[in-house]
Tab-separated table of C-alpha atoms in Angstrom:
chain	number	residue	atom	x	y	z
L	221	MET	CA	0.000	0.000	0.000
L	222	SER	CA	1.412	3.397	-0.925
L	223	GLU	CA	2.279	6.071	1.617
L	224	ASN	CA	-0.519	8.422	0.490
L	225	ARG	CA	-3.218	5.909	1.438
L	226	ASN	CA	-3.299	6.903	5.120
L	227	SER	CA	-6.581	7.988	6.684
L	228	VAL	CA	-8.139	9.059	9.938
L	229	VAL	CA	-11.777	8.370	10.770
L	230	ALA	CA	-13.782	9.795	13.650
L	231	VAL	CA	-17.127	8.300	14.662
L	232	TYR	CA	-19.656	10.301	16.665
L	233	GLU	CA	-22.737	9.148	18.539
L	234	SER	CA	-24.969	11.964	17.338
L	235	HIS	CA	-25.482	14.538	14.623
L	236	VAL	CA	-24.924	17.298	17.184
L	237	GLU	CA	-21.523	15.906	18.225
L	238	THR	CA	-20.547	15.618	14.567
L	239	GLU	CA	-21.514	19.235	13.882
L	240	ARG	CA	-19.555	20.410	16.915
L	241	ALA	CA	-16.461	18.602	15.665
L	242	ILE	CA	-16.795	20.088	12.174
L	243	VAL	CA	-17.315	23.586	13.546
L	244	GLY	CA	-14.368	23.097	15.877
L	245	VAL	CA	-12.143	22.075	12.989
L	246	LEU	CA	-13.251	25.050	10.916
L	247	GLU	CA	-12.964	27.557	13.775
L	248	GLY	CA	-9.583	26.284	14.904
L	249	ALA	CA	-8.295	25.680	11.405
L	250	VAL	CA	-4.589	25.818	10.883
L	251	PHE	CA	-3.833	27.490	7.580
L	252	ILE	CA	-1.364	25.758	5.284
L	253	GLY	CA	-0.470	27.499	2.049
L	254	GLY	CA	-3.628	29.613	2.247
L	255	LEU	CA	-5.823	26.580	3.007
L	256	SER	CA	-7.581	25.636	6.234
L	257	ALA	CA	-6.921	22.247	7.814
L	258	LEU	CA	-9.956	20.900	5.956
L	259	GLY	CA	-8.694	22.428	2.714
L	260	ALA	CA	-5.207	21.021	3.216
L	261	GLY	CA	-6.710	17.576	3.752
L	262	LEU	CA	-8.784	17.839	0.597
L	263	TYR	CA	-5.758	19.099	-1.340
L	264	SER	CA	-3.756	16.071	-0.173
L	265	LEU	CA	-6.430	13.890	-1.799
L	266	GLY	CA	-5.837	15.577	-5.156
L	267	ILE	CA	-8.719	18.045	-5.088
L	268	PRO	CA	-7.793	21.353	-6.783
L	269	LYS	CA	-7.808	24.598	-4.767
L	270	ASN	CA	-10.708	26.218	-6.659
L	271	SER	CA	-12.955	23.259	-5.772
L	272	ILE	CA	-11.705	23.233	-2.179
L	273	LEU	CA	-12.912	26.808	-1.699
L	274	GLU	CA	-16.391	25.782	-2.890
L	275	TYR	CA	-16.452	22.766	-0.553
L	276	GLU	CA	-15.287	24.804	2.453
L	277	ALA	CA	-18.024	27.355	1.769
L	278	ALA	CA	-20.605	24.555	1.589
L	279	ILE	CA	-19.465	23.110	4.934
L	280	LYS	CA	-19.551	26.554	6.569
L	281	VAL	CA	-23.240	26.991	5.644
L	282	GLY	CA	-24.183	23.607	7.103
L	283	LYS	CA	-23.943	21.246	4.151
L	284	TYR	CA	-22.366	17.800	4.407
L	285	MET	CA	-19.851	15.940	2.260
L	286	ILE	CA	-19.102	12.309	1.582
L	287	ILE	CA	-15.632	11.612	0.228
L	288	ALA	CA	-14.523	8.297	-1.225
L	289	HIS	CA	-10.807	7.842	-1.835
L	290	GLY	CA	-9.221	4.804	-3.416
L	291	THR	CA	-8.391	3.116	-6.678
L	292	LYS	CA	-9.816	4.379	-9.971
L	293	ASP	CA	-12.272	1.450	-10.082
L	294	LYS	CA	-13.458	1.920	-6.501
L	295	VAL	CA	-13.915	5.659	-6.981
L	296	SER	CA	-15.887	4.995	-10.191
L	297	LYS	CA	-18.139	2.578	-8.302
L	298	ALA	CA	-18.621	5.129	-5.509
L	299	ARG	CA	-19.507	7.769	-8.135
L	300	ASP	CA	-22.092	5.439	-9.650
L	301	ILE	CA	-23.685	4.852	-6.241
L	302	LEU	CA	-23.576	8.506	-5.147
L	303	SER	CA	-25.053	9.610	-8.488
L	304	THR	CA	-28.254	7.776	-7.563
L	305	THR	CA	-28.687	9.817	-4.372
L	306	GLU	CA	-30.109	13.282	-3.787
L	307	SER	CA	-26.780	15.109	-3.768
L	308	SER	CA	-26.436	18.571	-5.256
L	309	CYS	CA	-23.314	17.400	-7.123
L	310	VAL	CA	-20.958	14.471	-7.516
L	311	ASP	CA	-17.418	15.427	-8.561
L	312	VAL	CA	-14.635	12.992	-9.430
L	313	TYR	CA	-10.961	13.929	-9.324
L	314	ARG	CA	-8.580	11.531	-11.024
L	315	ALA	CA	-4.900	11.297	-10.153
L	316	GLU	CA	-3.913	11.849	-13.785
L	317	SER	CA	-5.336	15.393	-13.828
L	318	GLU	CA	-6.924	17.976	-11.593
L	319	ALA	CA	-9.997	18.211	-13.820
L	320	ALA	CA	-13.225	17.119	-12.220
L	321	VAL	CA	-15.880	15.007	-13.844
L	322	SER	CA	-19.046	16.606	-12.484
L	323	GLY	CA	-22.638	15.545	-12.465
L	324	ALA	CA	-25.675	16.461	-10.398
L	325	GLY	CA	-27.270	13.880	-8.172
L	326	SER	CA	-30.902	12.820	-8.529
């Protein structure tokens, strides 16, 4: 397994605890190269800065994100599944380029 496949996962008992943790991360964000801690994490997954700014803004107004990270095939399968849900968008970022493949959810 390559070095960039490390992850951290936090599990919370309630929606309220989850929101508190997200707000805490955003309020206490450490800025790295002009990005918050959340932004730096997204950037490390290959998400371009212009998209990161949009995602951070969405989180700040109370929206939620699901991120799948893995092989090209697994990410494609996740995209197929997420495209059947009621998301406002589903964006795919491939390692070969920073271009996103976007599509609205159902």
